[in-house]
XYZ file of C-alpha atoms in Angstrom:
737
model
C 89.973 -1.461 92.332
C 87.962 1.571 92.945
C 84.378 1.439 94.793
C 82.017 2.337 91.813
C 84.565 -0.953 89.996
C 83.448 -3.162 93.580
C 80.108 -1.994 93.521
C 79.035 -3.267 90.696
C 80.616 -6.245 90.320
C 78.510 -6.743 93.507
C 75.887 -5.976 91.251
C 76.634 -8.503 89.367
C 77.100 -11.381 91.446
C 73.411 -10.866 92.456
C 72.258 -10.442 89.384
C 74.111 -13.554 88.341
C 73.050 -15.915 91.128
C 69.534 -16.024 89.586
C 67.909 -14.753 92.904
C 64.352 -13.358 92.616
C 65.081 -10.163 94.595
C 60.982 -9.146 94.589
C 60.194 -12.749 95.855
C 59.435 -13.438 99.234
C 61.633 -15.843 101.358
C 59.582 -17.982 102.819
C 61.231 -21.253 104.751
C 63.567 -23.175 102.284
C 62.569 -26.451 104.580
C 60.180 -28.740 103.731
C 56.940 -29.284 104.855
C 54.226 -27.379 106.327
C 54.940 -24.934 107.973
C 51.253 -23.700 108.836
C 50.036 -23.135 111.817
C 46.169 -21.856 112.456
C 45.687 -19.771 115.403
C 41.903 -20.770 117.228
C 39.718 -18.445 118.459
C 38.098 -18.546 121.397
C 34.525 -19.043 121.886
C 32.600 -17.028 123.639
C 32.305 -19.502 127.228
C 35.299 -20.040 126.917
C 38.604 -18.595 128.389
C 41.872 -19.508 129.866
C 43.355 -19.207 133.208
C 46.890 -18.444 132.601
C 48.412 -20.577 136.070
C 51.145 -22.770 132.813
C 48.683 -26.077 132.523
C 46.842 -26.946 129.402
C 43.229 -28.381 130.687
C 42.102 -25.747 129.460
C 38.463 -26.364 126.634
C 40.128 -24.558 124.160
C 43.760 -26.672 124.287
C 41.380 -29.761 123.852
C 40.362 -29.347 120.979
C 43.087 -28.176 118.951
C 45.533 -30.183 116.757
C 48.952 -29.665 118.478
C 51.882 -29.112 116.149
C 54.494 -30.518 117.025
C 56.839 -31.162 113.436
C 59.885 -29.930 115.350
C 63.657 -30.584 113.466
C 67.404 -31.183 115.383
C 69.547 -27.824 114.468
C 72.136 -28.943 117.040
C 73.889 -31.237 117.162
C 72.529 -32.930 114.464
C 70.870 -30.886 111.559
C 67.643 -32.714 110.100
C 67.741 -35.016 112.746
C 64.440 -36.108 115.248
C 64.012 -34.488 118.466
C 65.432 -36.315 121.617
C 62.221 -35.268 123.152
C 58.404 -34.310 121.834
C 57.218 -30.742 121.313
C 53.722 -29.684 120.884
C 52.293 -26.391 120.035
C 49.372 -24.777 120.287
C 47.089 -21.135 120.090
C 44.929 -19.908 120.449
C 43.277 -15.870 120.605
C 40.261 -13.740 121.417
C 39.729 -10.155 120.637
C 42.121 -8.903 122.834
C 44.901 -11.506 123.168
C 46.944 -14.072 121.680
C 47.300 -17.482 123.413
C 50.166 -19.582 123.088
C 50.585 -22.877 124.792
C 53.419 -25.652 124.985
C 53.499 -28.657 126.098
C 58.001 -29.548 126.839
C 58.460 -33.364 127.163
C 60.595 -34.456 128.508
C 61.925 -38.419 129.297
C 63.973 -37.029 132.509
C 62.233 -34.097 134.466
C 64.326 -33.620 137.316
C 67.147 -33.151 135.264
C 65.125 -29.947 133.476
C 66.171 -26.456 134.197
C 65.694 -23.315 135.384
C 68.161 -21.443 137.220
C 66.920 -17.372 136.414
C 63.852 -15.592 137.112
C 64.445 -12.192 136.688
C 63.021 -10.763 133.064
C 65.400 -10.431 129.919
C 68.169 -12.365 131.636
C 70.784 -14.882 129.669
C 69.104 -18.495 129.255
C 72.547 -19.477 128.993
C 72.361 -21.688 131.450
C 68.677 -23.034 131.395
C 66.519 -24.944 129.365
C 64.599 -22.632 127.618
C 61.367 -21.616 124.498
C 61.355 -19.468 122.504
C 59.180 -17.551 119.770
C 59.441 -14.655 117.466
C 56.026 -13.168 115.964
C 56.896 -11.427 112.495
C 53.796 -9.659 112.833
C 53.527 -8.298 108.860
C 55.040 -10.858 108.196
C 58.027 -9.512 105.782
C 60.349 -11.178 106.865
C 63.063 -8.077 108.104
C 61.519 -7.686 111.511
C 60.274 -9.667 114.426
C 59.212 -9.734 118.718
C 61.291 -11.791 120.453
C 60.390 -14.001 123.262
C 60.769 -16.560 125.078
C 60.831 -18.164 128.510
C 62.032 -20.846 130.841
C 60.606 -23.415 133.162
C 60.565 -21.543 136.228
C 58.840 -18.772 133.715
C 61.148 -15.986 133.573
C 60.179 -13.426 130.907
C 62.406 -12.209 128.172
C 61.168 -9.994 125.205
C 63.208 -8.536 122.164
C 63.082 -6.034 119.421
C 64.132 -8.578 116.229
C 66.086 -6.707 113.273
C 67.571 -8.609 110.436
C 70.661 -7.089 108.257
C 73.999 -7.382 107.861
C 74.447 -9.714 111.315
C 71.108 -9.638 113.354
C 70.533 -6.825 115.990
C 68.271 -7.930 118.867
C 66.917 -5.422 121.384
C 66.357 -6.580 124.716
C 65.452 -3.324 126.292
C 61.699 -3.370 125.065
C 59.750 -4.768 127.698
C 56.794 -5.982 126.350
C 53.773 -5.970 128.323
C 52.468 -9.847 127.935
C 52.812 -12.553 131.011
C 53.681 -16.487 131.058
C 53.452 -19.191 133.956
C 54.771 -22.471 133.821
C 54.257 -26.060 135.597
C 56.879 -28.812 135.669
C 55.289 -32.343 135.339
C 56.666 -35.826 135.840
C 56.345 -35.287 131.640
C 58.233 -32.212 131.131
C 57.083 -28.066 130.976
C 54.813 -26.927 129.995
C 54.135 -23.140 129.449
C 51.583 -20.838 129.025
C 51.357 -17.091 127.270
C 49.078 -13.904 126.405
C 50.453 -11.365 124.885
C 48.207 -8.500 124.311
C 47.548 -6.965 120.934
C 47.890 -4.170 122.241
C 51.253 -4.896 122.688
C 52.035 -5.482 118.882
C 52.251 -3.397 116.418
C 50.244 -5.384 112.793
C 48.055 -4.129 109.872
C 44.242 -5.328 111.472
C 43.893 -6.477 107.925
C 46.898 -8.730 107.916
C 45.047 -11.904 108.323
C 48.620 -13.914 108.042
C 51.645 -13.239 110.314
C 55.681 -15.599 109.898
C 56.096 -17.368 113.096
C 58.815 -19.771 114.388
C 59.699 -21.494 117.761
C 62.837 -23.083 119.740
C 63.775 -24.959 122.122
C 66.599 -25.710 123.863
C 67.380 -28.764 126.296
C 70.157 -27.639 127.874
C 71.930 -31.067 129.233
C 72.552 -31.762 125.955
C 73.056 -28.828 124.485
C 69.841 -29.776 121.796
C 68.515 -26.842 119.764
C 65.698 -27.777 118.229
C 63.057 -25.599 115.663
C 59.875 -25.465 113.967
C 61.127 -24.122 110.922
C 65.070 -22.687 109.454
C 66.364 -25.604 111.175
C 69.456 -25.328 108.905
C 73.000 -23.703 110.423
C 72.852 -21.492 107.962
C 69.001 -20.422 109.402
C 67.402 -19.935 113.010
C 65.565 -18.089 114.582
C 66.823 -15.361 114.339
C 65.713 -15.123 109.770
C 62.144 -13.824 110.156
C 62.633 -14.781 106.977
C 63.113 -18.461 107.703
C 60.510 -18.882 109.673
C 56.991 -20.259 108.933
C 53.301 -18.205 108.897
C 50.414 -18.335 111.715
C 46.988 -17.860 110.051
C 43.134 -17.517 110.594
C 43.797 -13.853 113.117
C 40.466 -12.023 112.473
C 38.903 -9.252 114.370
C 42.009 -7.938 116.684
C 41.660 -5.081 118.690
C 44.207 -3.007 119.710
C 42.073 -0.637 121.763
C 42.076 3.559 121.061
C 46.449 2.841 120.699
C 47.179 5.937 123.606
C 48.879 4.989 126.497
C 50.036 6.505 130.049
C 53.381 6.219 131.760
C 53.354 8.515 134.786
C 55.673 8.193 137.754
C 56.606 9.475 140.944
C 60.368 9.533 142.430
C 62.176 10.903 145.671
C 66.051 11.474 145.544
C 68.686 11.864 147.740
C 72.627 12.729 146.522
C 75.297 13.025 148.792
C 78.546 14.238 147.416
C 81.654 14.268 149.665
C 84.862 15.452 147.240
C 88.343 15.231 148.410
C 89.375 18.120 150.708
C 85.929 20.083 149.898
C 82.550 20.808 151.728
C 80.475 18.053 151.660
C 76.747 18.692 149.841
C 73.498 17.272 150.646
C 70.718 17.263 147.519
C 67.374 15.833 148.295
C 64.032 16.434 145.708
C 60.946 14.521 144.758
C 59.695 14.826 141.008
C 57.354 13.660 138.903
C 56.711 12.988 134.938
C 54.880 10.827 132.320
C 54.992 8.919 128.962
C 51.977 9.365 126.520
C 51.883 7.024 123.718
C 49.481 7.519 121.005
C 49.261 4.825 117.589
C 48.332 7.480 114.983
C 48.254 4.161 112.426
C 48.513 0.238 113.870
C 52.023 0.827 113.476
C 53.221 4.126 113.417
C 53.032 5.403 117.823
C 54.308 8.867 118.730
C 55.533 9.153 122.368
C 55.558 12.197 124.216
C 58.551 12.655 127.524
C 57.934 15.390 129.783
C 60.463 15.593 132.623
C 62.139 12.483 131.558
C 63.501 10.344 134.455
C 66.244 7.201 134.529
C 66.916 6.281 138.816
C 66.242 2.703 136.857
C 68.839 2.871 135.087
C 71.378 0.360 136.022
C 75.616 1.307 136.316
C 77.746 1.232 133.577
C 79.879 -1.936 133.962
C 83.564 -0.409 134.419
C 87.063 -0.689 132.551
C 90.272 -0.722 132.062
C 91.614 1.259 128.767
C 95.574 0.856 128.247
C 94.819 1.615 124.198
C 94.746 4.749 122.836
C 91.154 5.263 121.956
C 88.294 6.905 123.807
C 85.970 3.728 125.716
C 82.129 3.501 123.919
C 79.706 1.911 126.934
C 76.531 0.481 125.919
C 73.213 2.508 125.966
C 70.874 1.389 128.612
C 67.430 3.363 129.014
C 64.901 2.243 128.062
C 63.590 4.967 126.069
C 66.300 5.512 123.744
C 66.845 1.802 123.125
C 63.878 0.675 122.222
C 64.139 2.826 118.687
C 67.578 1.563 118.254
C 66.542 -0.786 115.791
C 64.956 1.459 113.477
C 68.131 4.420 113.932
C 70.289 0.720 113.218
C 73.057 2.716 110.477
C 74.910 0.287 108.958
C 76.310 -2.094 112.851
C 78.856 -4.051 110.900
C 80.517 -1.665 109.565
C 81.349 1.010 112.884
C 80.355 3.638 112.151
C 77.337 5.701 114.244
C 76.022 8.854 112.732
C 73.750 8.766 115.655
C 74.788 7.492 119.695
C 71.955 8.614 121.699
C 74.375 8.501 125.078
C 75.197 11.890 123.549
C 71.567 13.082 125.183
C 71.510 13.927 128.419
C 74.858 12.437 129.410
C 77.738 14.406 129.948
C 81.125 12.243 130.735
C 79.033 10.186 131.428
C 76.959 11.945 133.921
C 73.374 12.398 134.040
C 71.783 15.584 133.107
C 68.226 16.787 133.066
C 65.709 16.046 130.236
C 62.986 18.928 130.199
C 61.123 16.730 127.421
C 61.096 14.908 124.431
C 59.742 13.377 121.503
C 60.010 9.718 120.371
C 57.912 8.282 116.824
C 58.342 5.540 115.512
C 57.038 2.549 113.089
C 56.823 1.364 110.312
C 54.189 2.338 107.736
C 54.073 -0.602 104.691
C 58.156 -0.766 103.553
C 59.103 2.399 105.191
C 60.440 2.796 108.147
C 60.178 5.746 109.871
C 62.678 7.158 113.260
C 62.426 10.483 115.307
C 63.574 11.717 118.546
C 63.595 15.716 119.069
C 64.649 16.152 122.115
C 65.463 19.127 124.796
C 68.157 19.150 127.477
C 68.545 20.995 130.374
C 70.836 23.337 132.741
C 73.146 22.035 134.761
C 76.118 22.499 136.280
C 78.169 21.040 133.592
C 76.079 21.634 130.322
C 74.054 24.880 129.812
C 70.572 23.586 127.673
C 70.165 21.703 124.601
C 67.698 20.671 121.653
C 69.108 17.459 119.909
C 66.656 15.722 116.651
C 68.008 12.493 115.028
C 65.396 11.340 111.576
C 65.553 7.896 110.465
C 64.592 6.966 107.462
C 64.498 3.760 104.951
C 63.007 1.774 102.532
C 62.429 -1.699 102.033
C 63.763 -3.190 98.745
C 63.191 -6.042 97.620
C 62.980 -8.969 99.484
C 65.795 -8.664 101.967
C 67.141 -5.220 101.343
C 66.901 -1.692 102.010
C 68.068 1.509 102.000
C 67.909 4.702 103.998
C 69.294 7.966 105.039
C 69.969 9.265 108.838
C 70.266 13.309 110.139
C 71.030 14.671 113.281
C 71.858 18.040 114.914
C 72.328 19.479 118.194
C 72.630 23.194 118.912
C 72.532 25.392 121.670
C 69.428 27.164 122.915
C 72.108 30.366 124.035
C 74.420 31.995 122.044
C 77.952 30.226 122.094
C 80.875 29.861 119.684
C 80.366 26.621 118.308
C 77.507 26.619 114.968
C 74.175 23.901 114.821
C 76.003 20.389 113.926
C 74.140 18.439 111.912
C 75.076 15.588 110.302
C 73.564 13.259 107.336
C 74.505 10.004 106.182
C 72.423 7.660 103.437
C 72.808 3.773 103.459
C 72.236 0.679 101.752
C 72.001 -3.012 102.239
C 71.221 -5.871 99.556
C 70.451 -9.707 100.756
C 69.588 -12.596 99.707
C 68.889 -16.247 101.244
C 70.028 -17.952 97.182
C 72.899 -17.265 96.483
C 73.786 -20.153 94.760
C 70.627 -21.651 95.359
C 70.517 -21.365 99.179
C 73.202 -19.316 99.978
C 73.380 -15.676 101.715
C 74.707 -12.893 100.627
C 74.975 -9.545 101.685
C 76.100 -6.146 100.451
C 76.235 -3.008 102.543
C 77.841 0.271 101.685
C 77.473 4.067 103.813
C 78.560 7.413 103.099
C 78.157 10.498 105.835
C 78.702 14.180 106.648
C 78.841 16.740 108.676
C 79.133 20.223 108.535
C 81.734 22.284 110.512
C 80.417 23.612 114.361
C 83.903 25.767 115.364
C 83.524 27.955 112.821
C 87.702 28.903 114.360
C 89.155 25.667 112.867
C 87.626 24.919 109.370
C 88.442 21.535 107.442
C 87.384 20.495 103.749
C 84.298 19.260 102.939
C 85.883 15.659 102.299
C 87.308 15.571 105.459
C 84.319 15.621 107.148
C 82.829 12.380 105.770
C 82.933 8.576 106.416
C 82.398 6.123 104.187
C 82.736 2.406 102.718
C 81.600 -0.915 101.603
C 81.212 -4.307 102.901
C 80.730 -7.804 101.142
C 79.237 -10.713 103.735
C 78.581 -14.701 103.123
C 77.455 -15.735 106.156
C 77.284 -19.353 105.611
C 77.828 -22.423 106.799
C 80.181 -24.453 107.580
C 82.147 -21.949 105.667
C 81.822 -17.690 106.031
C 83.260 -14.726 104.995
C 83.750 -11.629 105.512
C 85.368 -7.862 103.541
C 85.181 -4.785 104.526
C 86.722 -0.956 103.123
C 86.523 2.264 104.878
C 87.526 5.811 104.983
C 87.262 7.925 107.542
C 88.485 11.344 107.606
C 90.656 13.774 109.088
C 88.048 16.031 111.233
C 85.111 13.211 110.862
C 83.328 14.013 114.251
C 78.919 14.189 114.212
C 77.775 16.616 116.811
C 75.413 13.818 117.802
C 77.700 10.386 116.819
C 81.018 8.733 117.643
C 84.057 7.943 117.133
C 86.864 6.887 118.006
C 89.171 7.185 115.579
C 89.186 9.154 112.216
C 91.772 10.275 109.575
C 92.155 6.792 108.148
C 91.782 3.877 105.566
C 91.088 0.525 106.241
C 90.807 -2.946 104.665
C 89.402 -6.013 107.167
C 88.866 -9.766 105.568
C 87.609 -12.389 107.503
C 87.262 -15.833 106.735
C 86.134 -19.017 108.434
C 85.385 -22.930 108.300
C 83.352 -24.813 111.518
C 83.474 -28.385 111.240
C 80.441 -30.264 112.484
C 80.490 -33.813 114.514
C 78.014 -35.181 114.754
C 78.810 -38.675 116.184
C 81.361 -37.392 118.283
C 80.375 -38.345 121.849
C 83.646 -35.526 122.698
C 83.643 -33.156 119.857
C 81.104 -30.886 118.796
C 82.239 -28.127 116.736
C 85.653 -27.225 115.685
C 85.884 -23.525 114.368
C 89.244 -21.990 112.954
C 89.702 -18.771 111.358
C 91.406 -15.890 109.629
C 90.750 -12.533 110.247
C 93.876 -9.740 108.708
C 92.846 -5.736 109.406
C 95.176 -3.443 106.833
C 94.791 0.473 108.278
C 96.218 3.636 106.823
C 95.954 7.461 107.140
C 94.159 8.857 104.309
C 98.329 9.245 102.349
C 97.964 5.301 102.536
C 100.703 4.709 104.787
C 100.526 2.125 107.293
C 99.431 3.178 110.088
C 97.706 -0.432 111.729
C 97.725 -3.885 110.545
C 96.823 -6.969 112.901
C 96.175 -10.616 111.874
C 95.093 -13.124 113.940
C 95.402 -16.273 113.644
C 92.438 -18.839 115.706
C 93.203 -22.212 114.816
C 91.465 -24.118 117.956
C 88.542 -22.725 118.699
C 86.099 -26.275 120.648
C 83.296 -27.047 121.250
C 82.631 -30.188 123.585
C 79.827 -32.480 123.856
C 80.056 -31.999 127.297
C 79.746 -28.083 127.117
C 82.481 -26.698 127.327
C 84.572 -24.590 124.967
C 88.452 -23.497 124.499
C 90.055 -21.360 122.284
C 93.504 -20.636 121.299
C 94.670 -17.639 118.448
C 98.201 -15.919 117.717
C 98.404 -12.330 116.144
C 100.728 -10.202 115.000
C 100.636 -6.637 114.929
C 102.531 -3.503 113.280
C 101.478 -0.180 115.019
C 102.949 2.917 114.002
C 102.151 6.254 116.214
C 103.650 10.113 114.945
C 102.856 11.592 118.651
C 103.497 10.312 122.162
C 100.893 8.269 124.153
C 100.233 8.893 127.644
C 99.398 4.623 128.463
C 97.994 5.567 132.509
C 96.766 9.570 130.943
C 98.775 10.815 134.253
C 102.308 11.661 132.033
C 104.044 8.884 134.253
C 104.318 6.373 130.478
C 104.599 8.021 127.605
C 104.827 6.005 124.519
C 107.526 8.133 122.216
C 106.784 8.539 117.864
C 107.816 5.099 116.145
C 106.807 2.445 114.912
C 106.555 -1.511 117.007
C 105.925 -4.317 116.137
C 104.807 -7.021 118.202
C 102.938 -11.080 118.293
C 100.831 -12.246 121.063
C 98.561 -15.266 121.546
C 95.289 -15.479 123.516
C 93.975 -18.941 125.040
C 90.203 -19.523 126.502
C 88.975 -22.197 128.260
C 85.420 -21.825 129.595
C 83.336 -24.748 131.982
C 79.557 -25.662 130.241
C 77.424 -22.548 131.088
C 74.478 -24.204 132.499
C 76.709 -25.952 136.143
C 75.872 -24.874 138.415
C 79.928 -23.951 139.341
C 80.579 -22.228 135.787
C 83.991 -20.191 134.990
C 85.781 -19.167 132.178
C 89.985 -18.571 132.479
C 91.510 -16.617 129.677
C 95.331 -15.360 129.822
C 97.161 -13.412 126.769
C 100.652 -12.914 126.486
C 101.852 -9.975 123.192
C 104.397 -7.402 122.861
C 103.061 -4.127 123.336
C 105.133 -1.289 122.220
C 108.334 -1.694 123.559
C 108.345 -4.287 126.028
C 105.167 -7.161 127.075
C 101.818 -7.216 128.259
C 100.313 -10.154 130.072
C 96.365 -9.978 130.538
C 94.854 -12.937 133.005
C 91.019 -12.884 133.372
C 88.639 -15.138 135.609
C 85.541 -15.376 136.217
C 83.479 -17.694 137.949
C 79.603 -18.123 138.353
C 77.901 -20.140 141.407
C 73.686 -20.994 141.561
C 73.183 -22.181 144.613
C 69.052 -22.189 143.915
C 66.951 -21.556 141.190
C 66.658 -17.640 141.608
C 70.221 -17.028 142.478
C 72.990 -16.074 140.915
C 76.508 -15.334 141.735
C 79.737 -14.459 139.424
C 82.445 -12.617 140.143
C 84.878 -11.499 137.348
C 88.759 -9.807 137.331
C 91.071 -9.067 134.821
C 94.414 -8.582 135.281
C 96.987 -6.700 132.987
C 100.607 -6.864 133.716
C 102.606 -4.836 131.696
C 106.507 -4.627 131.870
C 108.192 -1.951 129.647
C 112.138 -0.878 129.709
C 111.031 2.867 130.773
C 108.287 1.567 133.605
C 106.464 -1.587 134.639
C 102.422 -1.898 136.408
C 100.116 -3.907 136.892
C 96.236 -2.695 136.590
C 93.362 -4.859 138.677
C 88.868 -4.488 137.770
C 87.264 -6.300 139.823
C 83.399 -6.972 139.163
C 80.852 -8.892 141.531
C 77.398 -9.497 141.156
C 74.948 -10.898 142.632
C 71.043 -11.316 141.473
C 68.226 -12.541 143.469
C 64.936 -13.400 141.942
C 62.839 -13.713 144.612
C 59.580 -14.540 141.501
C 60.289 -13.196 137.705
C 58.089 -10.352 138.916
C 60.769 -9.333 142.005
C 64.370 -9.019 141.453
C 67.034 -7.833 143.563
C 70.136 -6.685 142.201
C 74.287 -5.767 143.809
C 77.206 -5.037 142.252
C 79.977 -4.044 143.711
C 83.904 -2.975 141.238
C 86.862 -1.816 142.472
C 90.153 -1.007 139.879
C 93.980 0.341 141.402
C 93.879 2.629 138.431
C 91.014 4.867 139.873
C 91.577 3.843 143.164
C 87.600 4.343 142.988
C 85.552 1.126 145.024
C 81.726 1.907 143.360
C 78.282 -0.405 145.446
C 75.045 -0.349 143.556
C 71.803 -2.052 144.918
C 67.945 -2.190 142.577
C 65.372 -3.466 143.852
C 62.938 -3.778 141.655
C 59.266 -4.858 141.213
C 56.535 -5.601 138.286
C 53.389 -4.913 140.325
C 51.679 -5.832 137.325
C 53.864 -5.976 133.518
C 54.003 -2.300 132.868
C 53.750 -1.166 136.612
C 56.390 -1.264 138.515
C 58.843 0.132 142.128
C 62.666 0.811 141.970
C 64.753 1.242 145.042
C 67.588 2.507 143.496
C 71.456 3.027 145.713
C 74.854 3.289 145.042
C 78.179 4.633 146.986
C 81.568 5.524 145.833
C 84.529 5.160 147.721
C 88.142 6.193 146.989
C 91.016 4.324 147.573
C 92.976 6.753 149.553
C 96.140 4.315 150.725
C 95.288 4.210 154.260
C 91.847 4.151 154.149
C 88.319 4.193 151.780
C 87.096 7.298 151.843
C 83.247 7.820 151.140
C 82.759 10.139 147.964
C 78.679 9.984 146.852
C 76.164 8.691 147.098
C 72.410 8.353 145.033
C 69.343 6.750 146.460
C 66.024 6.608 144.340
C 62.781 5.799 145.289
C 60.720 5.176 141.439
C 57.224 4.090 141.108
C 55.917 3.936 137.585
C 52.137 2.899 136.072
C 50.609 2.270 132.862
C 47.682 2.854 131.609
C 45.904 1.891 128.437
C 43.086 2.853 126.372
């Protein structure tokens, strides 16, 4: 079937579904999912301490109508939850009483901001401040008053950007009735239309010891908190103030870098620096940020990996300046194409280069989403001065659909043999929550082109493009998707990321999930079949994978077990250097292999938890055994110690070798505002041992002190030799007008 016919068929399916694409999708649950915010009177205030004893809470009728999503969809919760909402001109206040008949079993291990709460009781909520059902602010806390937040974007899959750190606060108390929480969110931390008095809102509570999930709205298994289109509504918001919309964030940093390469002279560099970010809201929903002498001294070190594949590894972005806008710049995230990859800016081979300054514009105006980066990097030992541009424009259409454009530019300010790189792409997403009545259906298409940067290498226009389509049926208990994509032989966007090019790929997947609501042992059993058929541009097979996962079981106790079997085919035309040192070369040819993978994971809420994964597979002309062990110990609230070991044992007729990767991490959180991190990493391919330490003190929300120290050693066989160390002190302060 041609791409055109496939697109026409998809449109026909949407039309035949009887969907009203122009209507906003409300929650399909029965009942009243509306909650009113009550305004504080002139003589009322909220003393943020976690106790719901202020007069405002006493005069509000609480919202209680929560429903189980797991383990029994639609059942009454085992514990009662009450929600109260109030506001004044400057802040939104949320009070919650989370009753628990066994308060001594309430779980709260984490205190650090944005840490995962898979082991804790938790309270989560979203605010869809434009009430469009497309984007939302996400917040969460636990009985230890952890603050977690992010920006939620829906489409083909859900994107939660937890790098966004809003300025807000929460306090909690554990009592003999359960635990209570008071939350204060300044309106200056949110984008919204002051003329719109109705927001989307939803709440979810986790009772971890029994793995019970309850929601206020959208409690069905094909809905949930992360679907703003299934949220309820918050009414009564009037006369809200966002201030002048001006925010200034200066910083000062001091660094000391030592480099002592083997056989070379040691060098030590000390420096003091300063810079600032200034943000201004041109409209209530469009914000521009100017950054001068940008610094990322506090950014956490990348997690090390061992790469035995033919293709480069993708490391995630960790710098807050770029992460904050990642939702708007998201480009068909489920389709495997990245015309804009922000790590191309200010990083070369993982090493930082100075960013002189830049402009960022992010926002939403009506049904239009806008994103812009204009960045200049400075000259360094590993790069010359460059200018980067990334622009994103998307338009919401119908109720859950959008169409968009993306453009990137990369150019050097000095004469070079390379031209400026330009990339242009377009994407289309069609979605509905009422296919065949109440099912979800999503369609996606994209096309990306870039110019030829190197005039000495000629290529055809079509070779510098990628294109693809995807149809997704994300429902319960049956789900499926199928995607088709083509990448030209010269496709390599200047500010993008591409692991592989020169292929055509078809990838269907289907799965089914059984839930045993009343079984005392089993919670759910899922099976999945995944198939990948990848050819070169002449339709000659290069990679064919079929993976059957007949067992993916979650037990009522929280433990999980998974078993999968795979069959693979690989054809390579050039020799492949596995270890990148010339010692083990895989020759061109066809390779067919089988593989099996088994994994067991204990319940995450246990004080001592762990996981083990074992795989055995054919590997080119031989075999590979993989073993991964991970464990976490939580001796006290706020202390989380984990260790992971990854081992690969490769047996080939021409050679055998073993690789090991060790990662040890300790998080010691004295309070939700004072945290210490230590990470130790070692692998025996690079023979590098790395130590990373970071202390963070949030003096007030938005103002932080960081102390960072890292050191690397190389294993010479006889001893560890220090080759590099870095130390930094950074303090920033946020002031709003």
